[in-house]
Coordinates of C-alpha atoms in Angstrom, one line a residue:
X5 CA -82.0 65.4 20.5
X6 CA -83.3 68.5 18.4
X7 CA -83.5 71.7 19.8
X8 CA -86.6 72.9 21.2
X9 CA -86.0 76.5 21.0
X10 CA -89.1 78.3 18.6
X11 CA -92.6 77.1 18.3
X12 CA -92.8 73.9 15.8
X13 CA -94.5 74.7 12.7
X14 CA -92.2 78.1 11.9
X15 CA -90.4 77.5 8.9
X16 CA -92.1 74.7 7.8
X17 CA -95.8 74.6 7.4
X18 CA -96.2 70.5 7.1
X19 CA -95.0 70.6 10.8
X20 CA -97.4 73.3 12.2
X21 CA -99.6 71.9 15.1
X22 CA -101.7 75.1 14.7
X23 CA -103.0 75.2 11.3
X24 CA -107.0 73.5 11.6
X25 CA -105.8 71.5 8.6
X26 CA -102.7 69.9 10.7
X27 CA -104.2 70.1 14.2
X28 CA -105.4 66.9 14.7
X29 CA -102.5 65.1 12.7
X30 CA -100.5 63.3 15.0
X31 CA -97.3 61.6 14.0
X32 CA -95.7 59.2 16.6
X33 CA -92.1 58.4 16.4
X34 CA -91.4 54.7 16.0
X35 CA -89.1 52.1 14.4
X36 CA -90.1 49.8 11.8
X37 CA -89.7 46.7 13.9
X38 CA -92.0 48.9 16.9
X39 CA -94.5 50.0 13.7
X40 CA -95.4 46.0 13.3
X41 CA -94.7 44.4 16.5
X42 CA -98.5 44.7 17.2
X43 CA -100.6 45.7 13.9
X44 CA -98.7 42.8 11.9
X45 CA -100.8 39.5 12.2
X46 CA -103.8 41.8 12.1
X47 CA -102.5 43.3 8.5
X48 CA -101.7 39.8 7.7
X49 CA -104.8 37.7 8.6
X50 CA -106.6 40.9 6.8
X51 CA -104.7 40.5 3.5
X52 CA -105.3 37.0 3.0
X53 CA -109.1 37.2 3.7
X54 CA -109.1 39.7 0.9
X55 CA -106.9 37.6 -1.3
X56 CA -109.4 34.9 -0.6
X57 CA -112.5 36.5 -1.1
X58 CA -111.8 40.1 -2.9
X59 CA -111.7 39.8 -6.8
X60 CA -109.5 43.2 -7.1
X61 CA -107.3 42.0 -4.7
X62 CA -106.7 38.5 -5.7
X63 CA -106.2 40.0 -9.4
X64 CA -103.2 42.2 -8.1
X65 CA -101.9 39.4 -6.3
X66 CA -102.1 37.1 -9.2
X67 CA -100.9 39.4 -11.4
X68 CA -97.4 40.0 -9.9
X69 CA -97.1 36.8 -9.4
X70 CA -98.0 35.8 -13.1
X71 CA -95.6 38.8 -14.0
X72 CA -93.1 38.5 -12.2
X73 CA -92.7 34.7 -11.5
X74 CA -94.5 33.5 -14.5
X75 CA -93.4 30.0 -15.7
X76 CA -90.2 30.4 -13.2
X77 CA -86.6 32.0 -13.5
X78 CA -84.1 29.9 -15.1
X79 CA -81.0 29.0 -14.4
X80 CA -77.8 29.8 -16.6
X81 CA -74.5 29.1 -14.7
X82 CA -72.1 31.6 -16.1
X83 CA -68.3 31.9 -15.8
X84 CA -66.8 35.3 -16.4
X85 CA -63.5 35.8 -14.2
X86 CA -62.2 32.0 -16.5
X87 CA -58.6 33.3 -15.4
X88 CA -59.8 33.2 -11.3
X89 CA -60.7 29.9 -11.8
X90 CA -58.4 28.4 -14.3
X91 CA -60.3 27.3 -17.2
X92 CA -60.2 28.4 -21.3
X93 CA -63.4 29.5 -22.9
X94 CA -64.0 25.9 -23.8
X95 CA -63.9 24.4 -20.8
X96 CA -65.8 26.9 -19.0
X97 CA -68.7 26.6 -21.6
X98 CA -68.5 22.8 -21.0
X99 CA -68.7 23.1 -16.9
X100 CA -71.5 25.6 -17.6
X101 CA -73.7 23.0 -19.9
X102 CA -73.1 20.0 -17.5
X103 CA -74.0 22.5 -14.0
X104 CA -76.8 23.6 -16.0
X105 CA -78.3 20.7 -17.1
X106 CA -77.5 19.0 -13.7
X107 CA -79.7 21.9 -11.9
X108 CA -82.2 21.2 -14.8
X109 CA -82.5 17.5 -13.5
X110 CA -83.3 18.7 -10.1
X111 CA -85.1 21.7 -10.8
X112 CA -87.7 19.7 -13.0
X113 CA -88.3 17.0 -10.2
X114 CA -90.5 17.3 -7.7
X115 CA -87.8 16.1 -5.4
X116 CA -86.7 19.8 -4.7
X117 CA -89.5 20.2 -3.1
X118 CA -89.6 18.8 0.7
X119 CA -93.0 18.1 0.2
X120 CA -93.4 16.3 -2.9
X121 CA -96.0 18.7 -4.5
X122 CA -94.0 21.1 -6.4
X123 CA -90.9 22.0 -8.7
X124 CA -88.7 24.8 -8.7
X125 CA -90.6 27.2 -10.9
X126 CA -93.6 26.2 -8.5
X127 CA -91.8 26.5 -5.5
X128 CA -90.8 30.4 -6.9
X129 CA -94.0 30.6 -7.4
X130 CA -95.6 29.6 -4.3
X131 CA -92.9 31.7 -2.2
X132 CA -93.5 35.1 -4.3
X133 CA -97.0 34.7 -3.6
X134 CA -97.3 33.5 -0.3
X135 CA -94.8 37.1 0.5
X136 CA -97.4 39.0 -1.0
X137 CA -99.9 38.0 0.8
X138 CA -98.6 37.4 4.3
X139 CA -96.1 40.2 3.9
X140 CA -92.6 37.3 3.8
X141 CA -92.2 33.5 3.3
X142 CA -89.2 31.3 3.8
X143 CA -87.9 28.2 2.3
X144 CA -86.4 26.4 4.8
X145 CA -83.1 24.0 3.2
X146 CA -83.8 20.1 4.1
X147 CA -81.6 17.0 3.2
X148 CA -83.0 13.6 1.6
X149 CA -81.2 11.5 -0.5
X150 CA -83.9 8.6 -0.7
X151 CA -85.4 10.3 -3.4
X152 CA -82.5 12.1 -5.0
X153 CA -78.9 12.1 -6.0
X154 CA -78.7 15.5 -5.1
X155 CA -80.2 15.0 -1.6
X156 CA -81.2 19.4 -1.4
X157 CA -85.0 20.0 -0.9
X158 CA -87.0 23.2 0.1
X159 CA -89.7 23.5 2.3
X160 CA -91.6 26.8 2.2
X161 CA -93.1 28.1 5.0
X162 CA -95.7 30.7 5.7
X163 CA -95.2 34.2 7.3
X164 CA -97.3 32.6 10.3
X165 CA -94.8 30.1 11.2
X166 CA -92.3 32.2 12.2
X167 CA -92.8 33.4 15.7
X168 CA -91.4 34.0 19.0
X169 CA -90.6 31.6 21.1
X170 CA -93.5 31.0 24.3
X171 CA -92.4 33.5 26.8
X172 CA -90.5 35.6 24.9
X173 CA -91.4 39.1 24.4
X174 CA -90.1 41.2 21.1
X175 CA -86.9 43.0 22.2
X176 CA -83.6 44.4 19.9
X177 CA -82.1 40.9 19.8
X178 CA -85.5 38.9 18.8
X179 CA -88.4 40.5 16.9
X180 CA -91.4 38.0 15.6
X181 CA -89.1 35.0 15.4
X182 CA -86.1 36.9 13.9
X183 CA -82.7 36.7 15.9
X184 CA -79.8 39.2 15.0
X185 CA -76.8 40.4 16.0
X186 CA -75.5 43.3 16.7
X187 CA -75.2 44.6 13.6
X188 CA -78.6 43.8 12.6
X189 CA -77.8 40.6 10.4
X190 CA -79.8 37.0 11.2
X191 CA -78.5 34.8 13.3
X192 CA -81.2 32.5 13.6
X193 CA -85.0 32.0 12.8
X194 CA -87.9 30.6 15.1
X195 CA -90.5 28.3 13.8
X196 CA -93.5 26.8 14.7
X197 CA -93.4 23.0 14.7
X198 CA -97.0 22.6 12.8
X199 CA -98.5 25.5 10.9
X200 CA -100.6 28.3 13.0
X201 CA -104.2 27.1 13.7
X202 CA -103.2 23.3 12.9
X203 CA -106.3 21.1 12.3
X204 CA -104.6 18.6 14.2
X205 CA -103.7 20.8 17.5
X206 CA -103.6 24.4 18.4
X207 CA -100.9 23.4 21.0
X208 CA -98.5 22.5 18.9
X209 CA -98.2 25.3 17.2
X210 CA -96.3 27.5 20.2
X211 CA -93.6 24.6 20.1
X212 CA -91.1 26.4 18.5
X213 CA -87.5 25.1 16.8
X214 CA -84.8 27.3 17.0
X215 CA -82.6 27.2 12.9
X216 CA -79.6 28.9 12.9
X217 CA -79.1 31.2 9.9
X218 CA -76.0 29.7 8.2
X219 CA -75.0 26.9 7.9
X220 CA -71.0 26.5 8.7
X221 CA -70.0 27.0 5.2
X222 CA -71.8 30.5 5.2
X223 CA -74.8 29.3 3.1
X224 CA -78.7 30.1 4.1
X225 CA -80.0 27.4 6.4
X226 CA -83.3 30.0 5.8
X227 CA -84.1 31.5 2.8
X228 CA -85.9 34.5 3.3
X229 CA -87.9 36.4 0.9
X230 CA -89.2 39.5 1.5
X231 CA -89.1 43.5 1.0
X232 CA -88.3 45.8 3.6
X233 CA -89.4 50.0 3.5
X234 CA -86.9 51.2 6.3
X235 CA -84.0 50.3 7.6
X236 CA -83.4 47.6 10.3
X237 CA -87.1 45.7 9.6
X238 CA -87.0 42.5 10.2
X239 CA -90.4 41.2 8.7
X240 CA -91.9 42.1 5.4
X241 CA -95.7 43.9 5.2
X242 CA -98.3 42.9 3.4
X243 CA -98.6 44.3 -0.4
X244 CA -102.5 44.8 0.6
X245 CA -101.6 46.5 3.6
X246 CA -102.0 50.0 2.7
X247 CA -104.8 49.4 0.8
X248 CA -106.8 47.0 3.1
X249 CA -109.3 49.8 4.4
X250 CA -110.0 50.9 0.8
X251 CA -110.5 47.7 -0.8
X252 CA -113.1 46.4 2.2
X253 CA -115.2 49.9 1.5
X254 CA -115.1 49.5 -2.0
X255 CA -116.2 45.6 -1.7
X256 CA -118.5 46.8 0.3
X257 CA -120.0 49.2 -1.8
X258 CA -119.8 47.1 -5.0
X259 CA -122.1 44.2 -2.8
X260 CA -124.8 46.8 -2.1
X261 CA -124.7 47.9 -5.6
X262 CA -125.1 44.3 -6.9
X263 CA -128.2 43.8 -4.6
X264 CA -129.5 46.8 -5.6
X265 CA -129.7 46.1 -9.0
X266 CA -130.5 42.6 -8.3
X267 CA -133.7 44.0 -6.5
X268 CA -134.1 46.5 -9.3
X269 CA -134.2 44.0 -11.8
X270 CA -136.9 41.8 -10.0
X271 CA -139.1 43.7 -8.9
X272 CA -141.3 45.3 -11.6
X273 CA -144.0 47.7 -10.2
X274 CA -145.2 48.6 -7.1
X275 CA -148.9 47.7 -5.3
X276 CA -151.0 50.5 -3.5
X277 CA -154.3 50.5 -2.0
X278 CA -156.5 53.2 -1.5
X279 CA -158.3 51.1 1.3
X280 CA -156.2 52.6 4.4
X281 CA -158.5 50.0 7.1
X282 CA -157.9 47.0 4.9
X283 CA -155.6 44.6 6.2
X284 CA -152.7 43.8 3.5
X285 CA -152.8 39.4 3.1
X286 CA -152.1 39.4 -0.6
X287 CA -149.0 36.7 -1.0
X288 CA -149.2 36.5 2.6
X289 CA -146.8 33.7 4.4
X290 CA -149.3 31.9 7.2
X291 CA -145.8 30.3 7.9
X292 CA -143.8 33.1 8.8
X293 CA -146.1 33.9 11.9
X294 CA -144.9 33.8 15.2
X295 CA -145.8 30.9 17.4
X296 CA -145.5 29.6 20.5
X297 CA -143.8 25.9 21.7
X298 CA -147.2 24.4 20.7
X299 CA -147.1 25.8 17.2
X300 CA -150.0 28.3 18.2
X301 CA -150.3 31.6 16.6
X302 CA -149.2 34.1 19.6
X303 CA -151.2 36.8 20.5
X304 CA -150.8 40.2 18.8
X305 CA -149.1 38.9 15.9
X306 CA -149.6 38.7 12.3
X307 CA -148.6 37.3 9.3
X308 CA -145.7 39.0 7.9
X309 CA -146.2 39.9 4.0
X310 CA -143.3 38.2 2.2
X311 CA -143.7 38.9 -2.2
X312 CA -141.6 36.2 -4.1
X313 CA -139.0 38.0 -5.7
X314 CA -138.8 36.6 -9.4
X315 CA -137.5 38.3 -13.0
X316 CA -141.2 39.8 -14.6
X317 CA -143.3 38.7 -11.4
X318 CA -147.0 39.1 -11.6
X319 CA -149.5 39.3 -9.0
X320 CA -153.2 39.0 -8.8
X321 CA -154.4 42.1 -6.8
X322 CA -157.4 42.3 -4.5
X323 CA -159.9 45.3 -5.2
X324 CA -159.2 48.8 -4.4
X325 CA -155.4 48.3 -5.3
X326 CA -153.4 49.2 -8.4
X327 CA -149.8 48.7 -9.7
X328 CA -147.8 51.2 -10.9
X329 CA -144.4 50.0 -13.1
X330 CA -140.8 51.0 -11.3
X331 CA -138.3 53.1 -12.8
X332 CA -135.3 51.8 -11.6
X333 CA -132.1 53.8 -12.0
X334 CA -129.7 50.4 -11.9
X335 CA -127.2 49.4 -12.7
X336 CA -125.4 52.8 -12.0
X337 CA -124.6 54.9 -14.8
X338 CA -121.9 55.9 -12.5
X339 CA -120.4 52.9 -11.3
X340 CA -118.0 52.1 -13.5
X341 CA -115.8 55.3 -13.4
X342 CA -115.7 55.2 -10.0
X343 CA -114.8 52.2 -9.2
X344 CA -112.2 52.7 -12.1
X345 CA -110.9 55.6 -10.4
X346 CA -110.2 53.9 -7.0
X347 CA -108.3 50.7 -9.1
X348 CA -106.0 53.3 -10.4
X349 CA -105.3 54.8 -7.2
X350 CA -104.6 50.9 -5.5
X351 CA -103.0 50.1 -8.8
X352 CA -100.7 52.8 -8.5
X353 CA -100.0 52.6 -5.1
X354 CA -98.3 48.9 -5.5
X355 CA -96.6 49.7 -8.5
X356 CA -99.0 48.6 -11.4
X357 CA -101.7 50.3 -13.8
X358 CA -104.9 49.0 -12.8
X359 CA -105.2 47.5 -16.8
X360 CA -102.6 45.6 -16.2
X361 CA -103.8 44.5 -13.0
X362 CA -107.4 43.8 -14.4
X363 CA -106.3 42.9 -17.9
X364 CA -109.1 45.9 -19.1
X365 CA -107.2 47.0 -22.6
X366 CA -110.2 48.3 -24.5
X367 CA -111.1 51.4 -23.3
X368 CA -107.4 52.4 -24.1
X369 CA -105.8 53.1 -27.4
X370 CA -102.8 52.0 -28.5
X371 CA -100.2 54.6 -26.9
X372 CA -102.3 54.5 -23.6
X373 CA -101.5 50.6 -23.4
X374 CA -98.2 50.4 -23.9
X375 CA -97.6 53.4 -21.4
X376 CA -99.2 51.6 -18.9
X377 CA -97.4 47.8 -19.8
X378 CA -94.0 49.5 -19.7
X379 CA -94.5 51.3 -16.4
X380 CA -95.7 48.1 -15.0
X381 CA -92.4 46.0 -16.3
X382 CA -90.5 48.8 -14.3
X383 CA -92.3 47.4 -10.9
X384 CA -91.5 43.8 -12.0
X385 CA -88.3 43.9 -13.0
X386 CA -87.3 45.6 -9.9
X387 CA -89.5 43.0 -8.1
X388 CA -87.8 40.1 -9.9
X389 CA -84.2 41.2 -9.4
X390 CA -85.4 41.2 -5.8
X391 CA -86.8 37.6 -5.6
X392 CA -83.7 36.3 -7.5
X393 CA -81.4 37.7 -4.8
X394 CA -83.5 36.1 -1.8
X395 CA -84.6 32.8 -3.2
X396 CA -83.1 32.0 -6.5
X397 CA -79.7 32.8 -6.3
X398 CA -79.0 31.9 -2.4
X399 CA -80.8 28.0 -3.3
X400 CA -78.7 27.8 -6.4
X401 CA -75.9 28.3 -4.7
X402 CA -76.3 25.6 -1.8
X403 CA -77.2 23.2 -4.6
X404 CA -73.9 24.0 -6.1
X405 CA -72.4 23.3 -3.2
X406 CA -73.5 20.2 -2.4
X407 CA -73.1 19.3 -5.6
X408 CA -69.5 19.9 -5.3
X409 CA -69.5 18.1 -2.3
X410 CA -70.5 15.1 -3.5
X411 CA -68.2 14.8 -6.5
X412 CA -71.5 15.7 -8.9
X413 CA -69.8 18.7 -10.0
X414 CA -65.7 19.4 -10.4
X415 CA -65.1 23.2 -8.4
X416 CA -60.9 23.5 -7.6
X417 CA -60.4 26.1 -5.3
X418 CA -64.3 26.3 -4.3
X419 CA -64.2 25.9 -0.3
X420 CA -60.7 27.2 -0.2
X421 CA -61.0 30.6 -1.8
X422 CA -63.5 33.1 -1.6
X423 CA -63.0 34.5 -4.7
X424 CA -62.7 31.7 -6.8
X425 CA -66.0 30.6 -4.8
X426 CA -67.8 33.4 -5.9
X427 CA -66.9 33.5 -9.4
X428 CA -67.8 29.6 -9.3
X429 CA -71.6 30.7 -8.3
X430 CA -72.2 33.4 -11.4
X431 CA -75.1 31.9 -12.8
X432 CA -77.7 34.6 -15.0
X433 CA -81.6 34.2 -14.5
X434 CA -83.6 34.0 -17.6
X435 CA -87.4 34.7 -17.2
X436 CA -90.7 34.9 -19.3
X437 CA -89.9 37.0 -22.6
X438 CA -92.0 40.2 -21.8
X439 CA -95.3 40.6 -23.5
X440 CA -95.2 42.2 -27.1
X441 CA -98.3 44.4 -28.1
X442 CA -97.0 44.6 -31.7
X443 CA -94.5 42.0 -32.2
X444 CA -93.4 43.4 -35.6
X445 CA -92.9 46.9 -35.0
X446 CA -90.6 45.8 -31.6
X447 CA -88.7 43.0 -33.4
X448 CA -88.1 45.6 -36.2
X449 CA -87.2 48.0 -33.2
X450 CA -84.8 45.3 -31.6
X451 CA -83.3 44.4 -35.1
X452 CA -82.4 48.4 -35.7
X453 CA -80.8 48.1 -32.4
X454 CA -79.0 45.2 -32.7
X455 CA -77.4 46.5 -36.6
X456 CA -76.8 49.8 -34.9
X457 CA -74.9 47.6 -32.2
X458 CA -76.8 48.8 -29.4
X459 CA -78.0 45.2 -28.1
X460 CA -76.6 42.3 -28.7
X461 CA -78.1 38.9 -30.2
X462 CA -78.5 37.1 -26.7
X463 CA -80.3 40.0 -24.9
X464 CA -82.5 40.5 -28.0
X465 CA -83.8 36.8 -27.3
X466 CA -84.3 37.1 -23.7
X467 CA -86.6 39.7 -24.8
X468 CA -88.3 38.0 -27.2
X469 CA -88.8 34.7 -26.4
X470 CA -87.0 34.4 -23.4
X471 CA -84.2 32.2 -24.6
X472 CA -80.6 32.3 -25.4
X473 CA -79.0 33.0 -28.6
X474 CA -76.3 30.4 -28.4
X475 CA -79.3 27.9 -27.7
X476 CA -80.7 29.3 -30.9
X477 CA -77.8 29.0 -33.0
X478 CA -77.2 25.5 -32.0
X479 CA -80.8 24.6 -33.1
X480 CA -80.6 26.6 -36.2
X481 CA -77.7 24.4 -37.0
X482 CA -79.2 20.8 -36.5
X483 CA -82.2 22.2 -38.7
X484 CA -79.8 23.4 -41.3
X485 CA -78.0 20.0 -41.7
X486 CA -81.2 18.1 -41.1
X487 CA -82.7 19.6 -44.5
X488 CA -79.4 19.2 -46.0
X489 CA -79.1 15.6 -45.2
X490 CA -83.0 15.1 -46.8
X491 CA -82.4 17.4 -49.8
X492 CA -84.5 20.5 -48.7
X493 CA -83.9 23.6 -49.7
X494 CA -83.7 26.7 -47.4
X495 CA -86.6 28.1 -46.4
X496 CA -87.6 31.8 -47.6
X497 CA -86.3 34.9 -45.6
X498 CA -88.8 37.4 -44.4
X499 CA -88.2 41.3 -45.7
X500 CA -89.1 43.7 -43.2
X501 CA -89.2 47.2 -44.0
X502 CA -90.3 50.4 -41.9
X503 CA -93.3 51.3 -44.6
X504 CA -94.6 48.0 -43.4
X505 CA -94.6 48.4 -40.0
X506 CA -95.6 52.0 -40.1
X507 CA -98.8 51.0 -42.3
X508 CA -99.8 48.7 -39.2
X509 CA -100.4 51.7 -37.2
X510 CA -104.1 52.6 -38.2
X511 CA -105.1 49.2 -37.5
X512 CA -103.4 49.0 -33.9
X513 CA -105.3 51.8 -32.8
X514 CA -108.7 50.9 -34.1
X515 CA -108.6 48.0 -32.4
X516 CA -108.1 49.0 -29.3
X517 CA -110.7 51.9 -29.4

């Protein structure tokens, strides 16, 4: 407990409850678990209405996913303590090529996926997104060999679906569905048995099963993906979350700007009369009258004036009334750097430039966009080496498992030694090659690199294209004896040189001026 000797607010000013600016700031003390326990669903139900029906938001959403995700992480087992687990280079690059292409088989199916609908790089897909939105997801680890040799299938499930129990109320050992010990790790997860709001029955979906964890060799029963902001959360918060009240005003704003320049652009002048006493029936609706059971006119009422709004509308006017054309001051001259100014802010805020996010490069030049693609990478790197760690890696390595299991694979030493069990499971994750804005001044960049021996030839391809250099080496090597065997000659080598590249630079920035 701190000491409460002094007035607050003494030595530093941010803690003044004094100052007007500060007075009414009030900061209550809470943990992260007691912070969502009640504003969750609310910040969840919100985020995916936006997602739904908000362009900005779905863009960001889509965009990370696209980003981050893309056409899925793949799998390359990889073997680098061979003395741990007893095998020569050879034979470890041999075990590596048969696991791979084994995951490959099953990864490519649909069969990984519990429900039939999805493989791998769409089930990564679907759980990054669906934890964007609803703030977590979870692939829960099923078992059918009907379909499959390898019998391993994920379900994923919505942030919804995991819940408390009926009767039980949030407490240190069970927060939203979330069991742990004492140390704060998962013991077990609580699930609905349908998903929340079921078409079928809104009973069913308080019926909660109770999953442990781990299974008994140690491996997720639950994969759970999400990001946490403080220690000892439990549940993951909506990407959209601090940015929910914004992006509703700013909807908000943009629909009454569209009407208005709807209405601007329909109606083209305005009708006066200098007749005060005369009653107004021009383009009158007899129809829009109140009436009575009977369809009587009621007494007292009149027709309500109602002017079909149409591009260039003309009217025939009575005597004593003139038109005058409108000057309309839509669309808003202004709109545009507003709105601009309040993406950046949201863009900023979850880790992205807003031209990223809106794919808006030509307003920028050249410099501006590659400033704002590489800060963005930073976001989804980090957010990729996340995903990999929850989902990726942790189903890779039950597959593995079972694998072993079931004599698909050959592991000594795998369930005996932990060691020899973890250096089993290195596998690297390969995703999208990264998005060149000048393809010839970075591959020149990466080729100074790689002679100066600052890269090597494998990285350099991940970067590229995404792929491995070994790969492309083996390929490189059928072509070669392929036009050898049919008497073609090799084909001509490209010369790059810097005054080139540099005499690109004019025409890089004019285009994107």
């Amino acid at each position: 407990m701190a000491s409460t000797i002094g007035p607050k607010g003494t030595a530093w000013k941010a803690a003044s409850v004094v100052t007007e600016a500060l007075r009414n700031f009030v900061a209550l003390p809470s943990s992260a678990d007691r912070d969502l326990a009640l504003d969750l669903e609310t910040l969840r139900l919100r985020s995916r209405q936006l997602f739904q029906n908000n362009t900005f938001s779905r863009a960001m959403i889509e965009s990370f996913t696209t980003n981050v995700v893309g056409t899925g992480c793949k799998c390359r087992p990889t073997l680098r303590l061979m003395d741990v687990v007893g095998l020569n280079a050879e034979q470890a690059e041999k075990w590596c090529r048969k696991t791979q292409r084994l995951f490959e088989l099953w990864a490519e199916s649909k069969n990984c996926d519990a429900e039939r609908k999805n493989n791998f790089a769409q089930l990564q897909h679907l759980a990054f997104k669906s934890a964007k939105i609803g703030g977590d997801s979870f692939g829960l680890a099923c078992y059918d060999k009907k379909n499959s040799a390898f019998g391993l299938c994920i379900k994923i499930l919505e942030a919804d679906r995991c819940q408390n129990p009926l009767g039980s109320f949030d407490s240190d050992a069970l927060v939203h569905g979330v069991e742990v010990d004492k140390s704060g790790m998962p013991t077990a997860f609580h699930f609905s048995s349908k998903p929340t709001w079921s078409i079928d029955s809104y009973t069913d979906t308080v019926d909660c099963v109770r999953i442990p964890a781990y299974d008994a060799l140690g491996y997720p029963n639950v994969i759970h993906v999400m990001s946490v902001d403080r220690t000892d959360q439990r549940r993951g918060v909506p990407l959209l979350a601090p940015l929910i009240m914004q992006l509703k005003q700013l909807e908000r704003y943009q629909d009454a700007e569209l009407m208005a320049a709807v209405v601007s652009a329909c109606v083209t002048a305005v009708v006066t009369s200098n007749n005060d006493e005369e009653a107004d029936d021009m383009g009158a609706d007899e129809g829009n009258s109140e009436t009575d059971s009977y369809g009587n006119p009621v007494n007292g009422t009149a027709p309500s004036l109602e002017l079909s709004m149409k591009p260039g509308g003309i009217w025939s006017l009575p005597n004593k009334y003139s038109a005058s054309l409108l000057n309309t001051t839509r669309p808003n001259v202004n709109y545009q750097p507003f709105v601009e100014s309040i993406f950046s802010e949201a863009g900023a805020a979850a880790g992205s430039s807003y031209e990223v996010i809106l794919k808006n490069f030509h307003t920028s030049n050249y410099n501006a966009v590659r400033a704002a693609v590489l800060e963005s990478r930073k976001t989804f790197n980090r957010m990729r080496n996340d995903f990999i760690s929850d989902f990726c890696q942790p189903i890779y390595e039950k597959w593995l498992a079972q694998a072993i299991l079931t004599g698909l694979i050959d592991a000594p030493g795998f369930f005996d030694d932990p060691m020899k069990r973890a250096a089993w499971c290195g596998c690297r994750w390969i995703s999208d090659a990264a998005f060149l804005l000048d393809p010839l001044k970075e591959t020149q960049a990466i080729k100074m690199q790689i002679d100066e021996q600052l890269m090597d030839r494998d990285t350099a391809c991940a970067m590229v294209n995404g792929g491995e250099y070994d790969v492309v080496t083996d390929q490189l090597a059928k072509e070669l004896n392929m036009r050898k065997a049919k008497g073609l000659g090799e084909p001509g080598s490209v010369t790059k040189t810097e005054s080139f590249s540099v005499s690109t630079d004019d025409t890089n920035e004019s285009s994107l001026n």
